[in-house]
Amino acid sequence: MEKQKCPEVRFKGFTLEWEEFKLENMFTFYRGESFSKSDIVKDGNFKCIHYGELFTKYNSVIDEVLSSTNLKGLNFGRIGDILMPSSDVTPDGLAKASCLKVDNVLLGGDINILRPVSLISSVFISYQINHSKEKILKCVTGTTVKHVYNKDLKELGYLITTFKEQTQIGNFFQNLDQSIALQEKKLSQTQNLKKAMLEKMFPKAGSTQPEIRLKGFSGDWALQPLENIFGKIRNAFVGTATPYYVKSGRFYLESNNVKDGKINRKSEIFINDYFYYKQQDKWLKTNDIVMVQSGHVGHAAVITEELNNSAAHALIMFTDYKVDADPHFINYQIQTDNAKNEIDKITTGNTIKHILSSDMKKFSLLFPCVKEQEKIGHFFKQLDETLALQHQQLQTLKNLKQAFLEKMFV
């Protein structure tokens, strides 16, 4: 069967078939200079990229270089060079190409440099290489440390189109990556805002008042052990539940589902009706709180309406409120550094951490009046809703990029 030579989606006005060329017909090949992370300084005379930074800082296009050194190099990177790692501990780490869009950059020794010798869009080629990772993976050698050599890269063939269409495709994906980067920045800013406000809207260690107070509230917060707030603080089912697992049935809440103040269903375990009803006296109700008791101890979450009457495994359950209290306020206070440090003091174990429900009964948090609790809980719930929306928007952009990569390259 003849190989397809036209992408499924094209910009208007382009109809010619794409042609295959080897990389050696489009580029000359170099290696970077030998220097290490220790040679990187804050205010050096030369901009530089260490090979490890290709994984941590850069995508398909490098338009800003953040590191510098005082070392002098013989070969400096130029605008249009394509940079690829030449060694890594995993094969996937080598299947990465970045187009350099800044000049006079000293490049580390474990970087393969592809310099254009013909009219070619290096941005287009870098996206093409990243989209066809399997070609690079076939070139990987080595056992503990993996390598890919220029002599093998030269032999790789890629289907390319006219320079004009290359440019449009490259610009399209570059703009899409910029949108993704902007969305990632917005998400990071909101995450940082939440972290800062958690530390400022709850009292620090040794204090009974927060640094930032919502309008209309004053006075000290009262230190209360959690057994004064909840009628029951006890373990969910602890033991072997695997004989009751089924492919579909009753969702079984486990520690993997509780992380960073929220309940997620990235992984789901289901149990049969017999085992579910056997735990009826321990069903969780809306606004109950659960906490991880082994592993990533101290992570907590509020039971939502969707999970009312859920059964749970290997979690500490806080139920049957004795007094009026806002569950979200409690949950967010548990996420503060102060609370985390206090919880860490009562955990046991070295390799795997554990926490006891009996210890959590005596564990104390600071409480203002219920109205202030509710407003603080609502404030952070809105922040989390914003974060969830930003996560979703970011994932939508990433999915869009992947879909276009599949349809706009051959």
Short mmCIF file of C-alpha atoms in Angstrom, two decimals:
data_model
loop_
_atom_site.label_atom_id
_atom_site.label_comp_id
_atom_site.label_asym_id
_atom_site.label_seq_id
_atom_site.Cartn_x
_atom_site.Cartn_y
_atom_site.Cartn_z
CA MET A 1 0.00 0.00 0.00
CA GLU A 2 1.42 3.39 -1.03
CA LYS A 3 2.32 5.71 1.81
CA GLN A 4 0.00 8.69 2.23
CA LYS A 5 1.76 11.86 1.10
CA CYS A 6 -0.77 14.54 2.03
CA PRO A 7 -2.01 15.47 5.52
CA GLU A 8 -5.70 15.25 6.36
CA VAL A 9 -5.94 18.97 7.23
CA ARG A 10 -4.19 21.69 5.20
CA PHE A 11 -4.24 25.44 4.93
CA LYS A 12 -6.14 26.83 1.96
CA GLY A 13 -4.22 26.94 -1.30
CA PHE A 14 -1.88 23.98 -0.72
CA THR A 15 -2.44 20.82 -2.75
CA LEU A 16 0.96 19.38 -3.71
CA GLU A 17 2.06 16.06 -2.27
CA TRP A 18 4.76 16.12 0.37
CA GLU A 19 8.18 14.66 -0.50
CA GLU A 20 10.52 12.61 1.67
CA PHE A 21 14.02 13.92 2.45
CA LYS A 22 16.70 12.63 4.76
CA LEU A 23 17.85 14.98 7.52
CA GLU A 24 21.38 14.93 6.05
CA ASN A 25 19.96 16.61 2.91
CA MET A 26 18.58 19.48 4.98
CA PHE A 27 21.08 19.98 7.82
CA THR A 28 24.72 19.80 8.82
CA PHE A 29 25.38 18.15 12.19
CA TYR A 30 27.42 19.34 15.18
CA ARG A 31 27.88 18.59 18.87
CA GLY A 32 27.71 21.14 21.65
CA GLU A 33 30.58 22.21 23.92
CA SER A 34 31.49 20.30 27.09
CA PHE A 35 30.37 22.11 30.20
CA SER A 36 28.32 21.14 33.25
CA LYS A 37 25.58 22.60 35.40
CA SER A 38 28.24 23.91 37.78
CA ASP A 39 29.54 26.17 34.99
CA ILE A 40 26.19 27.98 34.79
CA VAL A 41 26.21 31.32 36.63
CA LYS A 42 23.54 33.92 37.31
CA ASP A 43 25.05 36.83 35.37
CA GLY A 44 27.49 35.32 32.90
CA ASN A 45 28.83 36.87 29.71
CA PHE A 46 27.42 34.17 27.42
CA LYS A 47 23.91 32.80 27.10
CA CYS A 48 23.93 29.01 27.35
CA ILE A 49 21.73 25.91 27.35
CA HIS A 50 22.74 22.82 29.30
CA TYR A 51 21.33 19.63 27.78
CA GLY A 52 19.14 18.95 30.84
CA GLU A 53 17.32 22.21 30.26
CA LEU A 54 15.90 20.86 27.00
CA PHE A 55 13.67 18.63 29.15
CA THR A 56 12.77 21.06 31.91
CA LYS A 57 12.43 24.45 30.21
CA TYR A 58 11.93 24.18 26.48
CA ASN A 59 9.38 22.83 24.04
CA SER A 60 9.55 22.73 20.23
CA VAL A 61 10.64 26.37 20.02
CA ILE A 62 13.27 28.15 22.13
CA ASP A 63 12.72 31.90 21.97
CA GLU A 64 14.22 32.86 25.34
CA VAL A 65 17.41 31.53 26.98
CA LEU A 66 17.42 31.76 30.76
CA SER A 67 20.92 30.51 31.70
CA SER A 68 24.40 31.98 31.24
CA THR A 69 28.06 31.13 31.72
CA ASN A 70 31.50 32.75 31.54
CA LEU A 71 32.92 29.89 29.47
CA LYS A 72 33.92 30.63 25.88
CA GLY A 73 32.70 28.20 23.26
CA LEU A 74 33.93 27.41 19.77
CA ASN A 75 30.51 26.64 18.33
CA PHE A 76 27.64 28.86 19.29
CA GLY A 77 24.06 28.03 18.42
CA ARG A 78 22.41 30.11 15.72
CA ILE A 79 18.84 31.05 14.92
CA GLY A 80 17.28 28.10 13.09
CA ASP A 81 19.43 25.41 14.70
CA ILE A 82 17.55 22.35 15.92
CA LEU A 83 18.72 21.01 19.28
CA MET A 84 18.30 17.39 20.34
CA PRO A 85 19.61 15.60 23.47
CA SER A 86 22.33 13.07 22.66
CA SER A 87 22.10 11.15 25.93
CA ASP A 88 19.53 10.45 28.63
CA VAL A 89 18.52 7.71 31.05
CA THR A 90 15.34 6.93 29.08
CA PRO A 91 14.75 6.55 25.32
CA ASP A 92 11.78 8.95 25.44
CA GLY A 93 14.05 11.68 26.76
CA LEU A 94 16.00 11.57 23.48
CA ALA A 95 12.97 11.88 21.22
CA LYS A 96 12.81 15.65 21.57
CA ALA A 97 13.69 18.48 19.19
CA SER A 98 13.74 22.23 19.84
CA CYS A 99 14.23 25.02 17.30
CA LEU A 100 16.52 27.83 18.45
CA LYS A 101 15.11 31.29 17.70
CA VAL A 102 17.82 33.30 19.44
CA ASP A 103 21.42 33.84 18.33
CA ASN A 104 24.87 33.28 19.88
CA VAL A 105 23.98 30.67 22.49
CA LEU A 106 26.62 28.32 23.91
CA LEU A 107 25.30 24.75 23.84
CA GLY A 108 26.17 21.89 26.19
CA GLY A 109 28.18 18.85 25.14
CA ASP A 110 25.31 16.37 25.23
CA ILE A 111 23.35 18.25 22.59
CA ASN A 112 23.15 17.28 18.92
CA ILE A 113 22.89 20.38 16.73
CA LEU A 114 21.19 20.30 13.32
CA ARG A 115 21.98 23.43 11.28
CA PRO A 116 19.92 24.12 8.11
CA VAL A 117 21.78 24.11 4.78
CA SER A 118 18.72 24.72 2.59
CA LEU A 119 15.54 26.76 2.61
CA ILE A 120 13.77 24.94 5.39
CA SER A 121 11.55 25.90 8.34
CA SER A 122 13.34 24.54 11.40
CA VAL A 123 10.22 25.22 13.46
CA PHE A 124 8.22 22.95 11.14
CA ILE A 125 10.90 20.23 11.28
CA SER A 126 11.11 20.37 15.08
CA TYR A 127 7.36 19.76 15.35
CA GLN A 128 7.64 17.04 12.70
CA ILE A 129 10.40 15.28 14.67
CA ASN A 130 8.50 15.55 17.97
CA HIS A 131 5.38 14.17 16.34
CA SER A 132 7.28 11.16 14.91
CA LYS A 133 9.12 10.03 18.03
CA GLU A 134 9.19 6.41 16.93
CA LYS A 135 11.82 7.29 14.30
CA ILE A 136 14.20 8.59 16.98
CA LEU A 137 13.51 5.64 19.29
CA LYS A 138 14.77 3.25 16.62
CA CYS A 139 18.15 5.02 16.73
CA VAL A 140 18.63 4.77 20.50
CA THR A 141 21.55 2.70 21.78
CA GLY A 142 23.02 2.00 25.21
CA THR A 143 21.93 0.19 28.37
CA THR A 144 22.10 2.28 31.56
CA VAL A 145 22.56 5.57 29.70
CA LYS A 146 20.82 5.88 26.35
CA HIS A 147 22.41 7.62 23.36
CA VAL A 148 21.46 8.84 19.92
CA TYR A 149 24.22 9.80 17.48
CA ASN A 150 24.31 12.29 14.63
CA LYS A 151 25.35 9.57 12.18
CA ASP A 152 22.03 7.81 12.85
CA LEU A 153 19.96 10.99 12.80
CA LYS A 154 21.33 11.81 9.35
CA GLU A 155 19.66 8.73 7.88
CA LEU A 156 16.17 9.57 9.13
CA GLY A 157 13.67 10.58 6.46
CA TYR A 158 10.73 12.97 6.86
CA LEU A 159 7.98 14.06 4.52
CA ILE A 160 8.07 17.80 3.97
CA THR A 161 6.17 20.32 1.90
CA THR A 162 6.97 23.68 0.34
CA PHE A 163 8.72 26.26 2.48
CA LYS A 164 5.60 28.46 2.46
CA GLU A 165 3.38 25.69 3.83
CA GLN A 166 6.09 24.65 6.30
CA THR A 167 6.15 28.21 7.62
CA GLN A 168 2.39 28.39 8.07
CA ILE A 169 2.26 25.04 9.87
CA GLY A 170 5.21 25.95 12.09
CA ASN A 171 3.66 29.32 12.98
CA PHE A 172 0.32 27.66 13.72
CA PHE A 173 1.82 25.25 16.25
CA GLN A 174 4.10 27.89 17.70
CA ASN A 175 1.06 30.11 18.38
CA LEU A 176 -0.76 27.15 19.87
CA ASP A 177 2.18 26.45 22.18
CA GLN A 178 2.21 30.10 23.21
CA SER A 179 -1.48 29.80 24.15
CA ILE A 180 -0.65 26.68 26.17
CA ALA A 181 2.23 28.47 27.91
CA LEU A 182 -0.04 31.42 28.73
CA GLN A 183 -2.67 29.09 30.17
CA GLU A 184 0.01 27.28 32.20
CA LYS A 185 1.16 30.65 33.55
CA LYS A 186 -2.41 31.59 34.56
CA LEU A 187 -2.82 28.25 36.29
CA SER A 188 0.49 28.65 38.11
CA GLN A 189 -0.46 32.14 39.27
CA THR A 190 -3.77 30.89 40.67
CA GLN A 191 -2.01 28.00 42.40
CA ASN A 192 0.46 30.43 43.95
CA LEU A 193 -2.38 32.72 45.02
CA LYS A 194 -4.13 29.84 46.77
CA LYS A 195 -0.92 28.81 48.52
CA ALA A 196 -0.27 32.38 49.68
CA MET A 197 -3.82 32.91 50.91
CA LEU A 198 -3.84 29.61 52.80
CA GLU A 199 -0.90 30.92 54.81
CA LYS A 200 -2.35 34.41 55.30
CA MET A 201 -6.04 33.65 55.96
CA PHE A 202 -5.31 31.02 58.62
CA PRO A 203 -3.25 31.80 61.75
CA LYS A 204 0.42 30.92 61.70
CA ALA A 205 2.01 28.77 64.40
CA GLY A 206 1.74 30.47 67.79
CA SER A 207 -0.91 32.96 66.66
CA THR A 208 -4.69 32.98 67.17
CA GLN A 209 -5.50 35.46 64.40
CA PRO A 210 -4.80 35.35 60.65
CA GLU A 211 -2.70 37.95 58.86
CA ILE A 212 -5.54 38.72 56.43
CA ARG A 213 -9.09 38.94 57.76
CA LEU A 214 -12.33 39.15 55.83
CA LYS A 215 -14.24 42.37 56.41
CA GLY A 216 -16.44 42.44 59.50
CA PHE A 217 -14.58 39.86 61.57
CA SER A 218 -12.21 40.32 64.51
CA GLY A 219 -11.06 38.63 67.68
CA ASP A 220 -9.12 35.49 68.48
CA TRP A 221 -9.83 32.07 67.02
CA ALA A 222 -10.43 29.26 69.53
CA LEU A 223 -8.22 26.18 69.59
CA GLN A 224 -10.38 23.06 69.58
CA PRO A 225 -9.52 19.35 69.45
CA LEU A 226 -11.36 17.65 66.60
CA GLU A 227 -13.19 15.35 69.04
CA ASN A 228 -15.04 18.50 70.18
CA ILE A 229 -16.24 19.06 66.60
CA PHE A 230 -17.05 15.51 65.46
CA GLY A 231 -19.06 12.85 67.26
CA LYS A 232 -17.14 10.08 65.53
CA ILE A 233 -13.53 9.97 64.34
CA ARG A 234 -12.79 6.42 63.28
CA ASN A 235 -11.32 4.20 60.59
CA ALA A 236 -13.19 3.15 57.51
CA PHE A 237 -12.93 -0.54 56.66
CA VAL A 238 -9.39 -1.84 57.20
CA GLY A 239 -8.64 -5.24 55.75
CA THR A 240 -8.74 -7.22 52.54
CA ALA A 241 -11.46 -6.02 50.21
CA THR A 242 -10.19 -7.46 46.92
CA PRO A 243 -12.53 -10.51 46.98
CA TYR A 244 -15.43 -8.08 46.67
CA TYR A 245 -14.05 -6.04 43.77
CA VAL A 246 -16.21 -6.04 40.62
CA LYS A 247 -15.88 -4.42 37.21
CA SER A 248 -18.86 -2.19 37.83
CA GLY A 249 -20.88 -1.61 40.95
CA ARG A 250 -20.57 0.61 44.02
CA PHE A 251 -17.70 3.11 43.89
CA TYR A 252 -15.27 2.35 46.72
CA LEU A 253 -13.47 5.41 48.06
CA GLU A 254 -9.78 4.75 48.73
CA SER A 255 -6.70 6.77 49.68
CA ASN A 256 -5.68 7.08 46.00
CA ASN A 257 -8.83 9.14 45.47
CA VAL A 258 -7.97 11.70 48.17
CA LYS A 259 -5.25 14.21 47.30
CA ASP A 260 -4.60 17.93 47.81
CA GLY A 261 -7.90 18.65 49.50
CA LYS A 262 -10.06 17.04 46.82
CA ILE A 263 -11.59 13.74 45.81
CA ASN A 264 -10.60 12.55 42.36
CA ARG A 265 -11.75 9.53 40.40
CA LYS A 266 -8.67 9.08 38.24
CA SER A 267 -8.67 5.50 39.42
CA GLU A 268 -11.84 3.71 40.41
CA ILE A 269 -12.49 0.56 42.42
CA PHE A 270 -15.98 -0.93 42.59
CA ILE A 271 -17.40 -3.38 45.13
CA ASN A 272 -20.41 -5.66 45.02
CA ASP A 273 -23.68 -4.94 46.84
CA TYR A 274 -23.06 -7.58 49.51
CA PHE A 275 -19.85 -5.93 50.72
CA TYR A 276 -21.30 -2.44 50.29
CA TYR A 277 -24.31 -3.09 52.54
CA LYS A 278 -22.13 -4.92 55.02
CA GLN A 279 -20.47 -1.52 55.73
CA GLN A 280 -23.74 0.39 56.09
CA ASP A 281 -22.88 1.61 59.59
CA LYS A 282 -19.81 3.33 58.14
CA TRP A 283 -21.33 4.94 55.05
CA LEU A 284 -20.10 8.46 54.53
CA LYS A 285 -22.55 11.34 54.33
CA THR A 286 -22.39 14.66 52.50
CA ASN A 287 -20.00 17.10 54.28
CA ASP A 288 -18.22 14.37 56.23
CA ILE A 289 -14.44 14.61 56.00
CA VAL A 290 -12.02 11.81 55.14
CA MET A 291 -8.25 11.73 55.67
CA VAL A 292 -5.55 9.44 54.28
CA GLN A 293 -4.12 7.36 57.13
CA SER A 294 -1.28 5.53 55.35
CA GLY A 295 1.16 6.67 52.65
CA HIS A 296 0.45 10.31 51.79
CA VAL A 297 -0.99 10.83 55.27
CA GLY A 298 -2.90 13.96 56.17
CA HIS A 299 -4.44 14.58 52.76
CA ALA A 300 -8.12 15.23 53.37
CA ALA A 301 -11.30 15.99 51.45
CA VAL A 302 -14.98 16.78 51.99
CA ILE A 303 -17.58 14.23 50.88
CA THR A 304 -19.70 15.71 48.11
CA GLU A 305 -23.41 15.13 47.50
CA GLU A 306 -22.46 12.81 44.66
CA LEU A 307 -20.69 10.53 47.14
CA ASN A 308 -23.37 10.55 49.83
CA ASN A 309 -23.71 7.04 51.31
CA SER A 310 -20.31 5.94 49.98
CA ALA A 311 -18.26 3.15 51.49
CA ALA A 312 -14.54 3.74 52.06
CA HIS A 313 -11.35 1.81 52.64
CA ALA A 314 -8.29 2.66 54.81
CA LEU A 315 -9.32 6.25 55.49
CA ILE A 316 -10.00 8.14 58.71
CA MET A 317 -13.61 9.37 58.76
CA PHE A 318 -14.77 12.51 60.57
CA THR A 319 -18.54 12.31 60.96
CA ASP A 320 -21.55 13.32 63.11
CA TYR A 321 -20.85 16.99 63.80
CA LYS A 322 -21.39 17.92 67.46
CA VAL A 323 -21.40 21.66 66.74
CA ASP A 324 -21.99 23.93 63.77
CA ALA A 325 -18.80 23.95 61.70
CA ASP A 326 -18.01 24.45 58.04
CA PRO A 327 -16.41 21.30 56.55
CA HIS A 328 -14.65 23.21 53.78
CA PHE A 329 -13.07 25.58 56.31
CA ILE A 330 -11.72 22.56 58.20
CA ASN A 331 -10.48 20.92 55.01
CA TYR A 332 -8.64 24.04 53.85
CA GLN A 333 -7.06 24.60 57.25
CA ILE A 334 -5.68 21.05 57.07
CA GLN A 335 -3.96 22.10 53.81
CA THR A 336 -1.95 24.88 55.50
CA ASP A 337 1.74 24.41 56.22
CA ASN A 338 1.07 24.89 59.92
CA ALA A 339 -1.45 22.04 60.05
CA LYS A 340 0.73 19.81 57.87
CA ASN A 341 3.69 20.32 60.23
CA GLU A 342 1.54 19.42 63.23
CA ILE A 343 0.18 16.32 61.53
CA ASP A 344 3.72 15.28 60.62
CA LYS A 345 4.59 15.31 64.34
CA ILE A 346 2.05 12.58 65.08
CA THR A 347 2.78 10.31 62.12
CA THR A 348 4.71 7.08 62.57
CA GLY A 349 6.75 4.88 60.26
CA ASN A 350 9.83 5.45 58.11
CA THR A 351 9.27 4.02 54.64
CA ILE A 352 5.47 4.21 54.82
CA LYS A 353 3.92 6.87 57.05
CA HIS A 354 0.85 6.15 59.20
CA ILE A 355 -1.51 8.17 61.33
CA LEU A 356 -4.00 6.93 63.92
CA SER A 357 -7.63 7.98 64.26
CA SER A 358 -7.09 8.12 68.04
CA ASP A 359 -4.39 10.76 67.53
CA MET A 360 -6.63 12.77 65.21
CA LYS A 361 -9.24 12.97 67.98
CA LYS A 362 -6.78 15.00 70.04
CA PHE A 363 -5.52 16.98 67.05
CA SER A 364 -6.50 20.64 67.35
CA LEU A 365 -7.40 23.33 64.85
CA LEU A 366 -8.30 27.00 65.31
CA PHE A 367 -11.92 28.00 64.83
CA PRO A 368 -13.54 31.44 64.44
CA CYS A 369 -17.32 31.86 64.45
CA VAL A 370 -19.26 29.72 61.98
CA LYS A 371 -20.11 32.67 59.73
CA GLU A 372 -16.41 33.47 59.26
CA GLN A 373 -15.68 29.78 58.69
CA GLU A 374 -18.30 29.68 55.94
CA LYS A 375 -16.94 32.78 54.19
CA ILE A 376 -13.37 31.46 54.29
CA GLY A 377 -14.50 28.06 53.04
CA HIS A 378 -16.48 29.72 50.23
CA PHE A 379 -13.49 31.87 49.24
CA PHE A 380 -11.23 28.86 48.79
CA LYS A 381 -13.95 26.81 47.09
CA GLN A 382 -14.21 29.56 44.47
CA LEU A 383 -10.42 29.48 44.04
CA ASP A 384 -10.57 25.71 43.55
CA GLU A 385 -13.36 26.10 41.00
CA THR A 386 -11.17 28.58 39.12
CA LEU A 387 -8.26 26.15 39.27
CA ALA A 388 -10.45 23.32 37.97
CA LEU A 389 -11.61 25.49 35.07
CA GLN A 390 -8.05 26.52 34.24
CA HIS A 391 -6.93 22.87 34.37
CA GLN A 392 -9.73 21.98 31.98
CA GLN A 393 -8.88 24.83 29.59
CA LEU A 394 -5.22 23.80 29.60
CA GLN A 395 -6.09 20.18 28.88
CA THR A 396 -8.42 21.28 26.08
CA LEU A 397 -5.56 23.21 24.44
CA LYS A 398 -3.21 20.24 24.79
CA ASN A 399 -5.80 17.90 23.31
CA LEU A 400 -6.37 20.35 20.47
CA LYS A 401 -2.65 20.47 19.74
CA GLN A 402 -2.39 16.68 19.71
CA ALA A 403 -5.38 16.39 17.37
CA PHE A 404 -3.89 18.91 14.92
CA LEU A 405 -0.49 17.18 15.07
CA GLU A 406 -2.22 13.99 13.94
CA LYS A 407 -4.08 15.70 11.10
CA MET A 408 -1.56 18.32 9.86
CA PHE A 409 1.48 16.06 9.52
CA VAL A 410 1.82 12.99 7.33
#
